[in-house]
Amino acid sequence: MTSDRLLVIGGTGLVGQPVACALRGEGYTVRLLVRDARRARALLGEGYELVEGDVTDGTAVERALDGCAAVYVSLRAAGTPQEMERVEHQGVVRVAAAARRIGIARLMYVSGSFVGEPLAAGAPGDQAKRRAEEAIRTSGVPYTIFRPTYFMDTLPRHIQGRFAVVLGRQRQALRMVAATDFAAMVVRAWRVPQAAGCALYIQGPEAITIPDALRQYCRLVEPGKRAVTVPLGIMAAVDSLLAGGKLRHTLDVMRLLQRVGEPGDAGEANRLLGAPTTTVREWCERRRAARQGVHVAENGQRRPT
Ligand SMILES: NC(=O)c1ccc[n+]([C@@H]2O[C@H](COP(=O)([O-])OP(=O)(O)OC[C@H]3O[C@@H](n4cnc5c(N)ncnc54)[C@H](OP(=O)(O)O)[C@@H]3O)[C@@H](O)[C@H]2O)c1
């Protein structure tokens, strides 16, 4: 049992929730900064310290950080440039400044794989993440920045009615990672001193295209659904007409993946933190088993949930 307390910001999210769960599973005291405590309790269950507040509120951030050894930040704002600037950049600025004042030993942040790439410099969402990374680097707080390409856990988000929607002609294979594998890497990043001062690309064990991964997902988890491609130009028009530009960041990333494929080399992350092992097929089989009320352990053993 360890005495460290860690703060997770974004712990109700797709990527933050498995991290909060893994840290707690390793015996850490986990505190969450959440906007809605009741919703957080319903999602994550008991066993977490909850501080209610918004990441853009400096007082709430300071209150949440007080008494913590480290902080992990995994935020996603609605994808308009203004919201990403307000939440991702300005929120991280507040976290970094409070972490500096309090003497936090490690600030861990989930960025994006294109953030260091000159090609992505014009994408507004990546600009907010780029500025957030810069605020962390110049804060004087020891940090670890993670740059994942794509989480397998995102596959269900492609389902729209009877279709699994692929945004753009995604012909380039990329190394998707399971959020549970990533969570284990975050735990190690906190424990491994050499992970301080690093920006690490995070990639899974096999290269697969988004359409192929979605076809596996449909076959194993959502039979009857069909993968269809929607051109990025059409999706961008629908987004600006009907969704207020909320998909802007996602579409920017998909455009870059379509054009240049997966950036970065995960060698350093794998050496320091252990390489992820879960394949898309294994992830889908676990997901299918979970739907049927069965838990599949990493060694393949099955038990009722
Ligand atoms: N999904 C992928 O494949 C992928 C790939 C590469 C990088 N990433 C990056 O990973 C990060 C997390 O993505 P995700 O898919 O986990 O997002 P998500 O499921 O939408 O979760 C976002 C989290 O941020 C919290 N949040 C949003 N605005 C906040 C605010 N103002 N104050 C406090 N908390 C706030 C949300 O809390 P509420 O519950 O209150 O809304 C939620 O816990 C993003 O930065 C994304 O760009 C994701």
CSV table of C-alpha atoms and ligand atoms in Angstrom, one decimal:
chain,number,residue,atom,x,y,z
A,1,MET,CA,0.0,0.0,0.0
A,2,THR,CA,1.4,3.4,-1.0
A,3,SER,CA,0.7,6.7,0.8
A,4,ASP,CA,0.8,8.9,-2.3
A,5,ARG,CA,-2.3,10.8,-3.3
A,6,LEU,CA,-2.7,11.6,-7.0
A,7,LEU,CA,-5.1,14.0,-8.6
A,8,VAL,CA,-6.8,13.0,-11.9
A,9,ILE,CA,-8.4,15.7,-14.0
A,10,GLY,CA,-10.7,14.3,-16.6
A,11,GLY,CA,-11.3,11.1,-14.6
A,12,THR,CA,-14.8,10.7,-16.0
A,13,GLY,CA,-13.5,10.5,-19.5
A,14,LEU,CA,-12.8,7.7,-21.9
A,15,VAL,CA,-9.0,7.9,-21.3
A,16,GLY,CA,-9.1,9.3,-17.7
A,17,GLN,CA,-11.4,6.7,-16.2
A,18,PRO,CA,-9.1,3.7,-16.7
A,19,VAL,CA,-6.2,5.7,-15.4
A,20,ALA,CA,-8.0,6.6,-12.2
A,21,CYS,CA,-9.1,3.0,-11.8
A,22,ALA,CA,-5.5,1.7,-12.4
A,23,LEU,CA,-4.0,4.1,-10.0
A,24,ARG,CA,-6.5,3.1,-7.3
A,25,GLY,CA,-5.9,-0.6,-8.1
A,26,GLU,CA,-2.2,0.0,-7.4
A,27,GLY,CA,-3.1,1.3,-3.9
A,28,TYR,CA,-2.8,5.0,-4.5
A,29,THR,CA,-5.3,7.4,-3.0
A,30,VAL,CA,-7.0,9.0,-6.0
A,31,ARG,CA,-8.7,12.3,-6.0
A,32,LEU,CA,-10.7,13.5,-8.9
A,33,LEU,CA,-11.5,17.1,-10.0
A,34,VAL,CA,-15.0,16.7,-11.5
A,35,ARG,CA,-17.7,19.0,-12.7
A,36,ASP,CA,-20.5,16.9,-11.4
A,37,ALA,CA,-19.8,14.8,-8.3
A,38,ARG,CA,-23.0,12.8,-8.4
A,39,ARG,CA,-22.3,11.8,-12.1
A,40,ALA,CA,-18.7,10.9,-11.2
A,41,ARG,CA,-19.8,8.6,-8.4
A,42,ALA,CA,-22.4,6.9,-10.6
A,43,LEU,CA,-19.7,6.3,-13.3
A,44,LEU,CA,-16.7,5.3,-11.1
A,45,GLY,CA,-18.3,4.1,-7.9
A,46,GLU,CA,-17.0,4.7,-4.4
A,47,GLY,CA,-13.4,4.8,-3.3
A,48,TYR,CA,-12.3,8.2,-4.8
A,49,GLU,CA,-12.0,11.6,-3.2
A,50,LEU,CA,-14.1,14.0,-5.2
A,51,VAL,CA,-13.5,17.7,-5.5
A,52,GLU,CA,-16.2,19.5,-7.5
A,53,GLY,CA,-15.0,22.2,-9.8
A,54,ASP,CA,-13.9,23.3,-13.3
A,55,VAL,CA,-10.3,23.2,-14.5
A,56,THR,CA,-10.6,26.8,-15.7
A,57,ASP,CA,-11.3,27.8,-12.0
A,58,GLY,CA,-7.9,28.4,-10.4
A,59,THR,CA,-9.2,28.2,-6.9
A,60,ALA,CA,-10.9,24.8,-7.5
A,61,VAL,CA,-7.7,23.5,-9.1
A,62,GLU,CA,-5.6,24.6,-6.1
A,63,ARG,CA,-8.0,23.1,-3.7
A,64,ALA,CA,-7.9,19.8,-5.6
A,65,LEU,CA,-4.1,19.7,-5.8
A,66,ASP,CA,-3.5,20.5,-2.2
A,67,GLY,CA,-2.1,17.4,-0.5
A,68,CYS,CA,-1.3,15.6,-3.8
A,69,ALA,CA,2.0,14.2,-4.9
A,70,ALA,CA,1.2,14.2,-8.6
A,71,VAL,CA,-1.5,15.2,-11.1
A,72,TYR,CA,-2.7,13.5,-14.3
A,73,VAL,CA,-4.6,15.6,-16.8
A,74,SER,CA,-6.7,14.2,-19.6
A,75,LEU,CA,-9.1,16.9,-20.9
A,76,ARG,CA,-11.4,17.2,-23.9
A,77,ALA,CA,-13.4,20.2,-24.7
A,78,ALA,CA,-16.0,20.5,-27.4
A,79,GLY,CA,-13.7,20.7,-30.5
A,80,THR,CA,-14.1,24.4,-31.4
A,81,PRO,CA,-10.9,26.3,-31.3
A,82,GLN,CA,-12.3,28.7,-28.7
A,83,GLU,CA,-13.4,25.9,-26.3
A,84,MET,CA,-10.1,24.0,-26.8
A,85,GLU,CA,-8.2,27.2,-26.0
A,86,ARG,CA,-10.3,27.9,-22.9
A,87,VAL,CA,-10.3,24.4,-21.5
A,88,GLU,CA,-7.1,22.7,-22.7
A,89,HIS,CA,-4.7,25.6,-22.8
A,90,GLN,CA,-6.0,27.9,-20.1
A,91,GLY,CA,-7.0,25.0,-17.9
A,92,VAL,CA,-3.5,23.5,-18.1
A,93,VAL,CA,-2.0,26.9,-17.5
A,94,ARG,CA,-3.9,27.0,-14.2
A,95,VAL,CA,-2.9,23.4,-13.3
A,96,ALA,CA,0.8,24.1,-14.0
A,97,ALA,CA,0.9,27.3,-12.0
A,98,ALA,CA,-0.9,25.7,-9.0
A,99,ALA,CA,1.4,22.6,-9.3
A,100,ARG,CA,4.4,24.9,-9.2
A,101,ARG,CA,3.2,26.8,-6.1
A,102,ILE,CA,2.3,23.6,-4.2
A,103,GLY,CA,5.4,21.7,-5.2
A,104,ILE,CA,3.8,18.9,-7.1
A,105,ALA,CA,6.4,16.2,-8.0
A,106,ARG,CA,5.0,15.3,-11.5
A,107,LEU,CA,2.5,16.7,-13.9
A,108,MET,CA,1.3,14.2,-16.5
A,109,TYR,CA,-0.7,15.4,-19.5
A,110,VAL,CA,-2.4,13.6,-22.4
A,111,SER,CA,-1.7,15.6,-25.6
A,112,GLY,CA,-2.0,14.4,-29.2
A,113,SER,CA,0.3,12.7,-31.6
A,114,PHE,CA,0.4,15.6,-34.1
A,115,VAL,CA,1.2,18.3,-31.6
A,116,GLY,CA,5.0,18.2,-32.2
A,117,GLU,CA,4.5,18.0,-36.0
A,118,PRO,CA,5.1,21.1,-38.2
A,119,LEU,CA,2.3,19.9,-40.5
A,120,ALA,CA,-0.3,20.3,-37.8
A,121,ALA,CA,0.8,23.8,-36.8
A,122,GLY,CA,-2.3,25.3,-38.5
A,123,ALA,CA,-4.8,23.0,-36.8
A,124,PRO,CA,-6.5,25.1,-34.1
A,125,GLY,CA,-7.1,22.2,-31.7
A,126,ASP,CA,-3.4,21.3,-31.9
A,127,GLN,CA,-2.5,24.9,-31.3
A,128,ALA,CA,-4.3,24.7,-27.9
A,129,LYS,CA,-2.5,21.5,-27.0
A,130,ARG,CA,0.8,22.9,-28.3
A,131,ARG,CA,0.4,25.9,-26.0
A,132,ALA,CA,-0.6,23.6,-23.1
A,133,GLU,CA,2.6,21.5,-23.6
A,134,GLU,CA,4.6,24.7,-23.6
A,135,ALA,CA,3.0,25.9,-20.4
A,136,ILE,CA,3.9,22.6,-18.8
A,137,ARG,CA,7.5,22.6,-20.1
A,138,THR,CA,8.2,26.1,-18.8
A,139,SER,CA,6.4,25.7,-15.5
A,140,GLY,CA,9.4,24.2,-13.7
A,141,VAL,CA,7.3,21.2,-12.6
A,142,PRO,CA,8.7,17.8,-13.5
A,143,TYR,CA,6.4,16.5,-16.3
A,144,THR,CA,5.5,13.6,-18.5
A,145,ILE,CA,3.6,14.4,-21.7
A,146,PHE,CA,1.9,11.5,-23.6
A,147,ARG,CA,1.2,11.7,-27.3
A,148,PRO,CA,-1.2,8.8,-28.2
A,149,THR,CA,-2.4,8.4,-31.8
A,150,TYR,CA,-5.7,6.6,-31.2
A,151,PHE,CA,-7.4,4.6,-28.5
A,152,MET,CA,-9.3,1.4,-29.4
A,153,ASP,CA,-11.9,2.6,-26.8
A,154,THR,CA,-12.9,5.3,-29.4
A,155,LEU,CA,-14.2,2.6,-31.8
A,156,PRO,CA,-17.8,2.6,-30.3
A,157,ARG,CA,-17.9,6.4,-30.9
A,158,HIS,CA,-18.0,5.7,-34.6
A,159,ILE,CA,-21.3,4.0,-34.4
A,160,GLN,CA,-24.2,6.1,-35.8
A,161,GLY,CA,-27.4,4.1,-36.1
A,162,ARG,CA,-26.8,1.1,-38.3
A,163,PHE,CA,-23.4,2.4,-39.5
A,164,ALA,CA,-19.8,2.6,-38.2
A,165,VAL,CA,-18.8,5.9,-39.7
A,166,VAL,CA,-15.2,6.3,-41.0
A,167,LEU,CA,-14.2,10.0,-41.3
A,168,GLY,CA,-12.3,10.3,-44.6
A,169,ARG,CA,-10.5,7.6,-46.6
A,170,GLN,CA,-8.3,6.2,-43.9
A,171,ARG,CA,-5.9,3.9,-45.8
A,172,GLN,CA,-2.9,4.4,-43.5
A,173,ALA,CA,-2.4,1.8,-40.8
A,174,LEU,CA,-1.8,3.1,-37.3
A,175,ARG,CA,-1.0,1.5,-33.9
A,176,MET,CA,-4.1,1.8,-31.8
A,177,VAL,CA,-3.7,1.4,-28.1
A,178,ALA,CA,-6.1,0.0,-25.4
A,179,ALA,CA,-6.8,2.6,-22.7
A,180,THR,CA,-6.2,-0.1,-20.0
A,181,ASP,CA,-2.6,-0.7,-21.4
A,182,PHE,CA,-2.1,3.1,-21.5
A,183,ALA,CA,-3.3,3.3,-17.9
A,184,ALA,CA,-0.7,0.8,-16.8
A,185,MET,CA,1.9,3.0,-18.6
A,186,VAL,CA,0.8,6.1,-16.7
A,187,VAL,CA,1.2,4.2,-13.4
A,188,ARG,CA,4.7,3.3,-14.4
A,189,ALA,CA,5.5,6.8,-15.6
A,190,TRP,CA,4.8,8.1,-12.1
A,191,ARG,CA,7.1,5.5,-10.6
A,192,VAL,CA,10.0,5.8,-13.1
A,193,PRO,CA,12.1,8.9,-12.5
A,194,GLN,CA,13.5,8.7,-16.1
A,195,ALA,CA,10.0,9.4,-17.4
A,196,ALA,CA,10.3,13.0,-16.1
A,197,GLY,CA,11.0,15.6,-18.7
A,198,CYS,CA,9.8,13.3,-21.6
A,199,ALA,CA,7.2,13.7,-24.3
A,200,LEU,CA,6.3,10.1,-25.2
A,201,TYR,CA,4.5,8.8,-28.3
A,202,ILE,CA,2.0,6.1,-27.3
A,203,GLN,CA,1.3,3.3,-29.8
A,204,GLY,CA,-0.2,-0.2,-29.6
A,205,PRO,CA,1.2,-3.6,-30.7
A,206,GLU,CA,-0.1,-3.9,-34.3
A,207,ALA,CA,-0.7,-1.6,-37.3
A,208,ILE,CA,-4.2,-1.6,-38.6
A,209,THR,CA,-6.4,0.9,-40.5
A,210,ILE,CA,-9.4,2.5,-38.9
A,211,PRO,CA,-11.8,0.8,-41.4
A,212,ASP,CA,-10.3,-2.7,-40.7
A,213,ALA,CA,-10.5,-2.1,-36.9
A,214,LEU,CA,-14.1,-1.0,-37.2
A,215,ARG,CA,-15.0,-4.0,-39.3
A,216,GLN,CA,-13.5,-6.3,-36.6
A,217,TYR,CA,-15.4,-4.3,-34.0
A,218,CYS,CA,-18.7,-4.6,-35.9
A,219,ARG,CA,-18.2,-8.4,-36.5
A,220,LEU,CA,-17.3,-9.2,-32.9
A,221,VAL,CA,-19.2,-6.6,-30.8
A,222,GLU,CA,-22.0,-5.0,-32.9
A,223,PRO,CA,-23.1,-7.5,-35.6
A,224,GLY,CA,-25.4,-6.0,-38.2
A,225,LYS,CA,-23.6,-2.6,-38.2
A,226,ARG,CA,-21.7,-1.7,-41.4
A,227,ALA,CA,-18.5,0.4,-41.8
A,228,VAL,CA,-19.1,3.3,-44.2
A,229,THR,CA,-16.8,6.1,-45.3
A,230,VAL,CA,-18.0,9.7,-45.2
A,231,PRO,CA,-15.7,12.2,-47.0
A,232,LEU,CA,-14.1,14.8,-44.7
A,233,GLY,CA,-15.4,17.7,-46.8
A,234,ILE,CA,-19.0,16.5,-46.4
A,235,MET,CA,-18.5,15.9,-42.6
A,236,ALA,CA,-17.0,19.4,-42.2
A,237,ALA,CA,-20.0,21.0,-43.9
A,238,VAL,CA,-22.4,19.0,-41.7
A,239,ASP,CA,-20.4,19.9,-38.6
A,240,SER,CA,-20.4,23.6,-39.2
A,241,LEU,CA,-24.1,23.7,-40.3
A,242,LEU,CA,-25.6,21.4,-37.6
A,243,ALA,CA,-23.1,20.9,-34.8
A,244,GLY,CA,-21.6,24.3,-34.3
A,245,GLY,CA,-18.1,23.1,-35.2
A,246,LYS,CA,-17.8,20.7,-32.4
A,247,LEU,CA,-16.1,18.1,-34.6
A,248,ARG,CA,-13.5,20.5,-35.9
A,249,HIS,CA,-10.5,19.1,-33.9
A,250,THR,CA,-11.5,15.4,-34.7
A,251,LEU,CA,-11.8,16.3,-38.4
A,252,ASP,CA,-8.4,18.0,-38.3
A,253,VAL,CA,-6.8,14.9,-36.8
A,254,MET,CA,-8.5,12.6,-39.3
A,255,ARG,CA,-7.3,14.8,-42.2
A,256,LEU,CA,-3.8,14.6,-41.0
A,257,LEU,CA,-4.0,10.8,-40.5
A,258,GLN,CA,-5.4,10.5,-44.0
A,259,ARG,CA,-2.6,12.5,-45.5
A,260,VAL,CA,0.5,11.6,-43.5
A,261,GLY,CA,-0.4,8.6,-41.3
A,262,GLU,CA,0.8,8.1,-37.8
A,263,PRO,CA,3.6,10.4,-36.6
A,264,GLY,CA,6.2,9.7,-33.9
A,265,ASP,CA,8.2,6.7,-32.6
A,266,ALA,CA,6.9,4.9,-29.5
A,267,GLY,CA,10.3,3.3,-28.8
A,268,GLU,CA,11.2,5.5,-25.8
A,269,ALA,CA,7.7,5.0,-24.1
A,270,ASN,CA,7.9,1.2,-24.6
A,271,ARG,CA,11.4,1.0,-23.2
A,272,LEU,CA,10.6,3.2,-20.1
A,273,LEU,CA,7.0,2.2,-19.4
A,274,GLY,CA,6.6,-1.3,-21.0
A,275,ALA,CA,5.0,-1.8,-24.4
A,276,PRO,CA,1.2,-2.2,-24.8
A,277,THR,CA,0.1,-5.7,-25.7
A,278,THR,CA,-3.6,-5.7,-26.3
A,279,THR,CA,-4.6,-6.2,-30.0
A,280,VAL,CA,-7.8,-4.8,-31.5
A,281,ARG,CA,-9.2,-8.4,-31.7
A,282,GLU,CA,-8.5,-9.0,-28.0
A,283,TRP,CA,-10.0,-5.6,-27.1
A,284,CYS,CA,-13.1,-6.4,-29.1
A,285,GLU,CA,-13.4,-9.9,-27.5
A,286,ARG,CA,-13.2,-8.3,-24.0
A,287,ARG,CA,-15.8,-5.8,-24.9
A,288,ARG,CA,-18.1,-8.4,-26.3
A,289,ALA,CA,-17.6,-10.5,-23.1
A,290,ALA,CA,-18.3,-7.5,-20.9
A,291,ARG,CA,-21.6,-7.0,-22.8
A,292,GLN,CA,-22.5,-10.6,-22.0
A,293,GLY,CA,-21.6,-10.1,-18.3
A,294,VAL,CA,-18.3,-11.9,-18.4
A,295,HIS,CA,-14.9,-10.5,-17.3
A,296,VAL,CA,-11.9,-11.7,-19.4
A,297,ALA,CA,-8.6,-11.4,-17.6
A,298,GLU,CA,-5.4,-10.6,-19.4
A,299,ASN,CA,-4.4,-14.3,-19.3
A,300,GLY,CA,-7.7,-15.2,-21.0
A,301,GLN,CA,-9.5,-16.5,-17.9
A,302,ARG,CA,-13.2,-15.8,-17.9
A,303,ARG,CA,-15.5,-15.1,-14.9
A,304,PRO,CA,-19.0,-13.6,-14.4
A,305,THR,CA,-18.9,-9.8,-13.6
B,1,LIG,N1,-9.8,9.3,-28.0
B,1,LIG,C1,-8.6,9.2,-28.6
B,1,LIG,O1,-8.5,8.3,-29.5
B,1,LIG,C2,-7.5,10.1,-28.4
B,1,LIG,C3,-6.3,10.0,-29.1
B,1,LIG,C4,-5.3,10.9,-28.9
B,1,LIG,C5,-5.4,11.9,-27.9
B,1,LIG,N2,-6.6,11.9,-27.2
B,1,LIG,C6,-6.7,13.0,-26.2
B,1,LIG,O2,-7.1,12.4,-24.9
B,1,LIG,C7,-7.7,13.4,-24.2
B,1,LIG,C8,-9.0,12.8,-23.5
B,1,LIG,O3,-9.9,12.3,-24.5
B,1,LIG,P1,-11.2,11.5,-24.1
B,1,LIG,O4,-11.6,10.8,-25.3
B,1,LIG,O5,-10.9,10.7,-22.8
B,1,LIG,O6,-12.2,12.7,-23.8
B,1,LIG,P2,-13.6,12.5,-23.0
B,1,LIG,O7,-14.1,11.1,-22.9
B,1,LIG,O8,-14.5,13.5,-23.6
B,1,LIG,O9,-13.3,13.1,-21.5
B,1,LIG,C9,-12.9,14.4,-21.3
B,1,LIG,C10,-12.8,14.7,-19.8
B,1,LIG,O10,-12.5,16.1,-19.6
B,1,LIG,C11,-13.4,16.6,-18.6
B,1,LIG,N3,-13.6,18.0,-18.8
B,1,LIG,C12,-13.9,18.7,-20.0
B,1,LIG,N4,-14.0,20.0,-19.7
B,1,LIG,C13,-13.7,20.2,-18.4
B,1,LIG,C14,-13.6,21.3,-17.6
B,1,LIG,N5,-13.8,22.5,-18.1
B,1,LIG,N6,-13.2,21.2,-16.3
B,1,LIG,C15,-13.0,19.9,-15.8
B,1,LIG,N7,-13.0,18.8,-16.6
B,1,LIG,C16,-13.4,18.9,-17.8
B,1,LIG,C17,-14.7,15.8,-18.8
B,1,LIG,O11,-15.4,15.9,-17.7
B,1,LIG,P3,-17.1,15.8,-17.7
B,1,LIG,O12,-17.4,14.4,-17.4
B,1,LIG,O13,-17.5,16.8,-16.6
B,1,LIG,O14,-17.5,16.2,-19.1
B,1,LIG,C18,-14.1,14.4,-19.0
B,1,LIG,O15,-13.8,13.8,-17.8
B,1,LIG,C19,-8.1,14.5,-25.1
B,1,LIG,O16,-7.2,15.6,-24.9
B,1,LIG,C20,-7.8,13.9,-26.5
B,1,LIG,O17,-7.5,14.9,-27.4
B,1,LIG,C21,-7.6,11.1,-27.4
